[in-house]
Amino acid sequence: MHPTIKREVLMSRFLSERFAEIEPYTPGEQPQDFDYIKLNTNESPYPPSPKVLEAVNAEETAKLRLYSDPEVRQLTQEIAEFYGVRPTQVFVGNGSDEVLAFSFLAFCDADHPVCFPDITYGFYKVFAQLFCLDAQQIPLQEDFSVRVEDYCDCGRMVVLANPNAPTGLSLSTDQIERILQTNPDHIVLIDEAYVDFGGESCIPLLGRYPNLIVVQTFSKSRSLAGARLGFAVASEELIEDLNKMKFSFNPYNINRLSILAGTAAMNDKAYFEQCREEILSTRSKTKAALEQLGFQVLDSKTNFLFVRHPDLSGDDYTRQLRKKSILVRHFSQTRIKNYVRITIGTPKQMETLLEATKEILAIRRQEL
Ligand SMILES: *Cc1c(COP(=O)(O)O)cnc(C)c1O
């Protein structure tokens, strides 16, 4: 059985023709039991801060009869304080996916196209289709790095995940700055979903570049994927543009409990640091162990490793791990079909992964 659902096959005669060809995003598998070691969608292996549990209490749950704050003031204020910007420079979305959707909606149209790498977060392509945009997919270099020159003076909105997914590679802020300088009349959107795991944030560049939007999420480094929280930091004007989209679509986009959860998570810096350091240390040990087993492992600045083994196809490795109740992510795109993306879990989960991998390789060797 293949776990992913192909959504495009069935359609009614009522669906607008402009969506006849749309290929929706295929999320990683989300089993609703805990029978798996889940290393397929880059969530944190650690629970949210204990302060989140205190904040989301019975009293607050009783207030669910009331609408949430459409201005999301409490959380916006906390994010602004954390990053040293004004609250008017922060926009909170229902996951960074929503922030990205509002950005594509606000800043692109038939005359304002977009570009992004051929290998990157799959949702960019879906948004481009959804909003009927001309999207140029610029091939990454042979080593999967972004060639900065490809994005200089490109006459389009630029969307870059930095660090990139699923490669894990990152650009320096100096490199991003060249892209910003050479595209003064176009938005440069930097998706920093993984920046807390060793990347360099572009937030300090905001004062100098009115065309910059930085997008981050609570889903990875803040252990709140299920709360659906993401945010943009940009100039006041760009944030107001995003607010126009939101207030024309879903003014109460953040629910009451998520506002509380996000505020508490952002406030608990010590816990955030502790989780992040744990993941960085587990990442370096796991990388070394996989290399010992003959894997090629890209240099990761994220909470995942992008790996390939000369004796094992990506598809085969993924399926063998699944039989052992370990979920990882495989992508069918030709350039990366021999790779597998493995989320960094707890040290114990990584030990289990390594043991399973050794068994799979031993059997594979017998076959060869
Ligand atoms: C996980 C991820 C997102 C989506 O995050 P949500 O906030 O959960 O919607 C966006 N961009 C990239 C590159 C991601 O990996």
Short mmCIF file of C-alpha atoms and ligand atoms in Angstrom, two decimals:
data_model
loop_
_atom_site.label_atom_id
_atom_site.label_comp_id
_atom_site.label_asym_id
_atom_site.label_seq_id
_atom_site.Cartn_x
_atom_site.Cartn_y
_atom_site.Cartn_z
CA MET A 1 0.00 0.00 0.00
CA HIS A 2 1.27 3.45 -0.87
CA PRO A 3 0.53 5.85 1.95
CA THR A 4 0.02 9.05 -0.06
CA ILE A 5 -3.32 9.93 -1.61
CA LYS A 6 -3.39 11.13 -5.19
CA ARG A 7 -5.89 13.98 -4.94
CA GLU A 8 -6.02 14.99 -8.59
CA VAL A 9 -7.74 11.89 -9.98
CA LEU A 10 -11.31 12.55 -8.84
CA MET A 11 -13.08 15.81 -9.65
CA SER A 12 -16.63 17.06 -10.07
CA ARG A 13 -17.94 18.84 -13.13
CA PHE A 14 -18.38 21.91 -10.91
CA LEU A 15 -14.71 22.53 -10.21
CA SER A 16 -13.56 25.74 -11.80
CA GLU A 17 -11.67 25.00 -14.97
CA ARG A 18 -8.70 27.00 -13.81
CA PHE A 19 -8.06 24.25 -11.27
CA ALA A 20 -8.51 21.31 -13.63
CA GLU A 21 -4.75 20.76 -13.82
CA ILE A 22 -3.77 21.67 -10.27
CA GLU A 23 -1.43 19.27 -8.48
CA PRO A 24 -2.02 19.86 -4.76
CA TYR A 25 0.76 19.55 -2.21
CA THR A 26 1.31 16.02 -0.89
CA PRO A 27 2.07 16.26 2.83
CA GLY A 28 4.33 13.67 4.44
CA GLU A 29 2.49 10.79 6.03
CA GLN A 30 0.90 11.71 9.39
CA PRO A 31 -0.15 8.46 11.09
CA GLN A 32 -2.57 9.16 13.92
CA ASP A 33 -1.08 6.57 16.25
CA PHE A 34 2.38 6.36 17.78
CA ASP A 35 3.47 3.06 16.31
CA TYR A 36 6.16 4.72 14.20
CA ILE A 37 9.42 6.52 14.72
CA LYS A 38 8.47 9.59 12.79
CA LEU A 39 11.40 11.10 10.94
CA ASN A 40 9.50 12.19 7.83
CA THR A 41 8.22 15.75 8.35
CA ASN A 42 10.92 17.55 10.36
CA GLU A 43 8.92 18.03 13.52
CA SER A 44 10.72 18.38 16.83
CA PRO A 45 11.16 15.12 18.75
CA TYR A 46 10.73 17.12 21.95
CA PRO A 47 7.41 18.29 23.43
CA PRO A 48 6.58 22.00 23.54
CA SER A 49 7.93 24.08 26.43
CA PRO A 50 6.25 23.22 29.78
CA LYS A 51 5.13 26.86 29.78
CA VAL A 52 2.92 26.04 26.79
CA LEU A 53 1.06 23.46 28.86
CA GLU A 54 0.54 25.97 31.65
CA ALA A 55 -0.73 28.59 29.21
CA VAL A 56 -3.23 26.34 27.45
CA ASN A 57 -5.25 25.58 30.58
CA ALA A 58 -8.92 24.81 31.38
CA GLU A 59 -9.76 28.45 32.00
CA GLU A 60 -8.43 29.48 28.60
CA THR A 61 -10.12 26.53 26.92
CA ALA A 62 -13.45 27.74 28.35
CA LYS A 63 -12.88 31.03 26.51
CA LEU A 64 -13.05 29.22 23.18
CA ARG A 65 -16.66 30.41 22.96
CA LEU A 66 -15.20 33.84 22.16
CA TYR A 67 -13.46 34.79 18.93
CA SER A 68 -9.70 35.09 19.00
CA ASP A 69 -7.89 38.42 18.67
CA PRO A 70 -7.86 39.27 14.95
CA GLU A 71 -4.77 41.42 15.54
CA VAL A 72 -2.96 38.57 17.36
CA ARG A 73 -1.43 41.31 19.55
CA GLN A 74 -0.03 39.19 22.38
CA LEU A 75 1.93 36.84 20.12
CA THR A 76 2.96 39.58 17.69
CA GLN A 77 4.40 41.55 20.60
CA GLU A 78 6.35 38.52 21.87
CA ILE A 79 7.82 37.77 18.43
CA ALA A 80 8.74 41.45 17.93
CA GLU A 81 10.53 41.51 21.27
CA PHE A 82 12.44 38.31 20.52
CA TYR A 83 13.77 39.65 17.21
CA GLY A 84 14.16 43.31 18.22
CA VAL A 85 11.70 44.69 15.66
CA ARG A 86 8.48 46.70 15.99
CA PRO A 87 5.19 44.77 16.37
CA THR A 88 4.00 46.50 13.19
CA GLN A 89 6.76 44.59 11.37
CA VAL A 90 5.33 41.17 12.30
CA PHE A 91 2.53 39.20 10.63
CA VAL A 92 1.34 35.90 12.13
CA GLY A 93 -0.15 33.17 9.95
CA ASN A 94 -1.82 29.80 10.38
CA GLY A 95 1.45 28.01 9.75
CA SER A 96 4.10 29.62 7.57
CA ASP A 97 2.27 27.94 4.68
CA GLU A 98 -0.46 30.54 5.10
CA VAL A 99 2.09 33.36 5.29
CA LEU A 100 3.60 32.08 2.03
CA ALA A 101 0.16 31.84 0.39
CA PHE A 102 -0.70 35.43 1.36
CA SER A 103 2.70 36.58 0.06
CA PHE A 104 2.21 34.95 -3.33
CA LEU A 105 -1.33 36.35 -3.44
CA ALA A 106 -0.27 39.86 -2.48
CA PHE A 107 2.89 40.30 -4.51
CA CYS A 108 2.48 38.21 -7.66
CA ASP A 109 0.03 38.19 -10.56
CA ALA A 110 -0.06 37.62 -14.31
CA ASP A 111 2.42 40.49 -14.81
CA HIS A 112 4.53 39.82 -11.73
CA PRO A 113 6.07 36.36 -11.97
CA VAL A 114 8.07 34.43 -9.41
CA CYS A 115 11.15 32.22 -9.34
CA PHE A 116 12.59 29.60 -7.00
CA PRO A 117 14.94 26.61 -7.24
CA ASP A 118 13.94 23.37 -9.00
CA ILE A 119 14.64 21.50 -5.80
CA THR A 120 13.09 23.22 -2.80
CA TYR A 121 9.98 23.28 -0.65
CA GLY A 122 7.23 21.75 -2.82
CA PHE A 123 4.56 24.21 -1.80
CA TYR A 124 6.03 27.12 -3.79
CA LYS A 125 5.10 25.40 -7.03
CA VAL A 126 1.60 24.66 -5.74
CA PHE A 127 0.99 28.30 -4.80
CA ALA A 128 2.25 29.41 -8.21
CA GLN A 129 -0.29 27.06 -9.84
CA LEU A 130 -3.10 28.03 -7.48
CA PHE A 131 -2.63 31.72 -8.24
CA CYS A 132 -1.99 31.08 -11.97
CA LEU A 133 1.53 32.55 -11.90
CA ASP A 134 4.40 32.23 -14.28
CA ALA A 135 6.98 30.43 -12.12
CA GLN A 136 10.57 29.92 -13.22
CA GLN A 137 12.20 26.95 -11.55
CA ILE A 138 15.93 27.58 -11.55
CA PRO A 139 18.07 24.42 -11.38
CA LEU A 140 20.34 24.10 -8.36
CA GLN A 141 23.97 23.45 -9.23
CA GLU A 142 25.30 19.91 -9.53
CA ASP A 143 26.20 19.90 -5.81
CA PHE A 144 22.68 21.15 -4.95
CA SER A 145 23.89 24.62 -3.97
CA VAL A 146 22.09 27.77 -5.09
CA ARG A 147 24.05 29.77 -7.70
CA VAL A 148 23.58 33.31 -6.41
CA GLU A 149 24.08 34.91 -9.86
CA ASP A 150 20.98 33.09 -11.13
CA TYR A 151 18.85 35.24 -8.82
CA CYS A 152 20.60 38.57 -9.37
CA ASP A 153 18.62 41.05 -11.46
CA CYS A 154 16.08 38.39 -12.31
CA GLY A 155 12.99 40.53 -12.89
CA ARG A 156 10.77 38.40 -10.67
CA MET A 157 9.84 37.88 -7.06
CA VAL A 158 12.52 35.60 -5.59
CA VAL A 159 11.55 32.87 -3.14
CA LEU A 160 14.36 31.00 -1.40
CA ALA A 161 14.25 28.60 1.51
CA ASN A 162 17.41 29.33 3.49
CA PRO A 163 18.57 26.82 4.61
CA ASN A 164 17.01 24.99 1.69
CA ALA A 165 14.83 21.90 1.96
CA PRO A 166 15.26 19.05 1.35
CA THR A 167 18.98 19.61 0.77
CA GLY A 168 19.79 21.26 4.13
CA LEU A 169 22.35 23.58 2.48
CA SER A 170 22.42 27.28 3.27
CA LEU A 171 23.49 30.62 1.84
CA SER A 172 25.24 33.32 3.87
CA THR A 173 23.51 36.65 4.51
CA ASP A 174 26.17 38.26 2.30
CA GLN A 175 24.99 36.12 -0.59
CA ILE A 176 21.34 36.95 0.09
CA GLU A 177 22.29 40.61 0.30
CA ARG A 178 23.55 40.51 -3.30
CA ILE A 179 20.20 39.13 -4.39
CA LEU A 180 18.42 41.92 -2.46
CA GLN A 181 20.65 44.63 -3.93
CA THR A 182 20.19 43.48 -7.52
CA ASN A 183 16.39 43.17 -7.27
CA PRO A 184 15.34 46.50 -5.72
CA ASP A 185 11.98 46.45 -7.52
CA HIS A 186 11.04 42.92 -6.59
CA ILE A 187 10.22 41.13 -3.38
CA VAL A 188 12.85 38.72 -2.08
CA LEU A 189 11.17 36.26 0.27
CA ILE A 190 13.49 34.21 2.47
CA ASP A 191 11.81 31.19 4.07
CA GLU A 192 13.79 30.56 7.26
CA ALA A 193 11.85 27.50 8.46
CA TYR A 194 15.16 25.86 9.50
CA VAL A 195 17.30 28.86 10.36
CA ASP A 196 17.47 28.06 14.09
CA PHE A 197 19.55 24.94 13.37
CA GLY A 198 22.68 26.72 12.20
CA GLY A 199 21.69 29.13 9.44
CA GLU A 200 22.13 32.91 9.42
CA SER A 201 18.91 34.91 9.67
CA CYS A 202 18.25 37.84 7.33
CA ILE A 203 16.19 39.69 9.94
CA PRO A 204 19.14 42.08 10.66
CA LEU A 205 19.02 43.15 6.97
CA LEU A 206 15.42 44.37 7.19
CA GLY A 207 16.29 47.99 7.98
CA ARG A 208 18.26 48.30 4.75
CA TYR A 209 16.07 46.36 2.31
CA PRO A 210 12.40 47.36 1.92
CA ASN A 211 12.00 44.47 -0.57
CA LEU A 212 12.84 41.75 2.00
CA ILE A 213 10.33 39.43 3.67
CA VAL A 214 11.61 36.88 6.17
CA VAL A 215 9.28 33.98 6.97
CA GLN A 216 9.71 31.65 9.94
CA THR A 217 7.68 28.91 11.62
CA PHE A 218 6.93 27.47 15.07
CA SER A 219 6.69 24.01 13.53
CA LYS A 220 10.32 22.91 13.68
CA SER A 221 12.52 24.57 16.32
CA ARG A 222 9.64 25.48 18.64
CA SER A 223 7.90 22.09 18.81
CA LEU A 224 4.49 23.44 17.76
CA ALA A 225 3.78 21.94 14.32
CA GLY A 226 0.26 20.99 15.43
CA ALA A 227 -0.54 24.51 16.64
CA ARG A 228 -0.09 25.87 13.08
CA LEU A 229 1.91 29.03 13.61
CA GLY A 230 4.22 30.87 11.27
CA PHE A 231 5.16 34.51 10.83
CA ALA A 232 6.66 37.09 8.52
CA VAL A 233 9.00 39.91 9.54
CA ALA A 234 9.29 42.77 7.06
CA SER A 235 8.75 46.51 6.63
CA GLU A 236 5.53 47.97 8.05
CA GLU A 237 4.21 48.53 4.53
CA LEU A 238 4.72 44.91 3.46
CA ILE A 239 3.13 43.68 6.70
CA GLU A 240 0.11 45.89 6.01
CA ASP A 241 -0.16 44.35 2.55
CA LEU A 242 -0.22 40.89 4.12
CA ASN A 243 -2.88 42.10 6.57
CA LYS A 244 -5.01 43.22 3.62
CA MET A 245 -4.93 39.64 2.33
CA LYS A 246 -5.74 38.15 5.71
CA PHE A 247 -8.59 40.55 6.51
CA SER A 248 -10.05 39.77 3.09
CA PHE A 249 -9.86 36.04 3.67
CA ASN A 250 -9.86 34.91 7.32
CA PRO A 251 -9.53 37.65 9.96
CA TYR A 252 -9.46 35.16 12.86
CA ASN A 253 -6.73 33.06 11.30
CA ILE A 254 -5.04 32.19 14.61
CA ASN A 255 -7.10 30.40 17.24
CA ARG A 256 -7.05 31.38 20.92
CA LEU A 257 -5.08 28.36 22.14
CA SER A 258 -2.40 28.71 19.48
CA ILE A 259 -1.90 32.37 20.35
CA LEU A 260 -1.25 31.34 23.97
CA ALA A 261 0.93 28.38 23.01
CA GLY A 262 3.04 30.46 20.62
CA THR A 263 3.49 33.28 23.12
CA ALA A 264 4.66 30.88 25.83
CA ALA A 265 7.02 29.06 23.45
CA MET A 266 8.58 32.29 22.20
CA ASN A 267 9.00 33.49 25.78
CA ASP A 268 10.81 30.36 27.02
CA LYS A 269 14.25 31.05 25.57
CA ALA A 270 16.08 28.59 27.82
CA TYR A 271 13.94 25.67 26.68
CA PHE A 272 14.29 26.70 23.03
CA GLU A 273 18.09 26.80 23.36
CA GLN A 274 18.17 23.47 25.13
CA CYS A 275 16.15 21.69 22.40
CA ARG A 276 18.16 23.31 19.65
CA GLU A 277 21.51 22.31 21.17
CA GLU A 278 20.30 18.76 21.67
CA ILE A 279 19.32 18.50 18.02
CA LEU A 280 22.60 19.98 16.77
CA SER A 281 24.57 17.49 18.83
CA THR A 282 22.42 14.54 17.68
CA ARG A 283 22.76 15.73 14.09
CA SER A 284 26.53 15.70 14.11
CA LYS A 285 26.70 12.24 15.73
CA THR A 286 24.13 10.81 13.30
CA LYS A 287 25.93 12.31 10.31
CA ALA A 288 29.22 10.73 11.37
CA ALA A 289 27.59 7.35 11.99
CA LEU A 290 25.85 7.34 8.59
CA GLU A 291 29.09 8.28 6.87
CA GLN A 292 30.73 5.34 8.64
CA LEU A 293 28.11 3.13 6.98
CA GLY A 294 29.03 4.45 3.55
CA PHE A 295 26.37 7.14 3.18
CA GLN A 296 26.98 10.41 1.43
CA VAL A 297 25.52 13.09 3.72
CA LEU A 298 25.02 16.69 2.64
CA ASP A 299 26.24 19.44 4.98
CA SER A 300 23.10 20.18 6.98
CA LYS A 301 22.20 23.46 8.67
CA THR A 302 18.76 22.06 9.51
CA ASN A 303 17.05 19.46 11.71
CA PHE A 304 17.31 16.82 8.99
CA LEU A 305 19.96 15.02 6.96
CA PHE A 306 19.76 14.51 3.20
CA VAL A 307 21.54 11.25 2.43
CA ARG A 308 22.21 8.64 -0.21
CA HIS A 309 23.91 5.28 -0.22
CA PRO A 310 25.62 3.81 -3.30
CA ASP A 311 24.07 0.36 -2.74
CA LEU A 312 20.55 1.43 -1.91
CA SER A 313 17.96 3.41 -3.90
CA GLY A 314 16.09 6.11 -2.01
CA ASP A 315 12.81 4.37 -2.61
CA ASP A 316 14.11 1.01 -1.42
CA TYR A 317 15.71 2.43 1.73
CA THR A 318 12.47 4.29 2.58
CA ARG A 319 10.35 1.15 2.13
CA GLN A 320 12.72 -1.06 4.11
CA LEU A 321 12.71 1.43 6.98
CA ARG A 322 8.93 1.62 6.87
CA LYS A 323 8.73 -2.15 7.36
CA LYS A 324 10.70 -1.53 10.54
CA SER A 325 8.22 1.18 11.61
CA ILE A 326 10.53 4.08 10.80
CA LEU A 327 9.19 6.83 8.54
CA VAL A 328 11.54 8.98 6.47
CA ARG A 329 10.84 11.16 3.41
CA HIS A 330 11.60 10.19 -0.16
CA PHE A 331 10.99 12.46 -3.15
CA SER A 332 10.37 11.10 -6.64
CA GLN A 333 11.92 14.07 -8.52
CA THR A 334 14.60 12.61 -10.80
CA ARG A 335 17.54 14.62 -9.49
CA ILE A 336 16.96 13.53 -5.90
CA LYS A 337 15.31 10.15 -6.27
CA ASN A 338 18.29 8.35 -4.77
CA TYR A 339 18.23 10.51 -1.67
CA VAL A 340 16.29 10.20 1.54
CA ARG A 341 15.55 12.99 4.00
CA ILE A 342 15.82 11.96 7.63
CA THR A 343 14.58 14.20 10.45
CA ILE A 344 16.82 14.41 13.51
CA GLY A 345 14.97 12.69 16.34
CA THR A 346 16.03 11.89 19.89
CA PRO A 347 19.39 10.14 20.40
CA LYS A 348 17.49 6.90 21.07
CA GLN A 349 15.44 7.21 17.87
CA MET A 350 18.64 7.77 15.93
CA GLU A 351 20.18 4.65 17.44
CA THR A 352 17.16 2.67 16.29
CA LEU A 353 17.47 4.20 12.82
CA LEU A 354 21.15 3.28 12.64
CA GLU A 355 20.53 -0.30 13.79
CA ALA A 356 17.74 -0.72 11.24
CA THR A 357 19.99 0.75 8.55
CA LYS A 358 22.79 -1.70 9.36
CA GLU A 359 20.36 -4.62 8.99
CA ILE A 360 19.05 -3.29 5.69
CA LEU A 361 22.59 -2.84 4.35
CA ALA A 362 23.64 -6.34 5.48
CA ILE A 363 20.74 -7.93 3.59
CA ARG A 364 21.41 -5.73 0.58
CA ARG A 365 25.07 -6.87 0.52
CA GLN A 366 23.96 -10.51 0.44
CA GLU A 367 21.82 -9.71 -2.61
CA LEU A 368 24.63 -7.94 -4.47
C1 LIG B 1 8.01 22.99 7.21
C2 LIG B 1 8.21 24.08 6.22
C3 LIG B 1 7.26 25.09 6.03
C4 LIG B 1 5.88 25.00 6.60
O1 LIG B 1 5.79 25.22 7.89
P1 LIG B 1 4.40 25.43 8.63
O2 LIG B 1 4.69 26.62 9.46
O3 LIG B 1 4.19 24.19 9.41
O4 LIG B 1 3.31 25.71 7.63
C5 LIG B 1 7.57 26.14 5.20
N1 LIG B 1 8.73 26.17 4.52
C6 LIG B 1 9.63 25.20 4.63
C7 LIG B 1 10.88 25.28 3.84
C8 LIG B 1 9.39 24.12 5.47
O5 LIG B 1 10.26 23.13 5.54
#
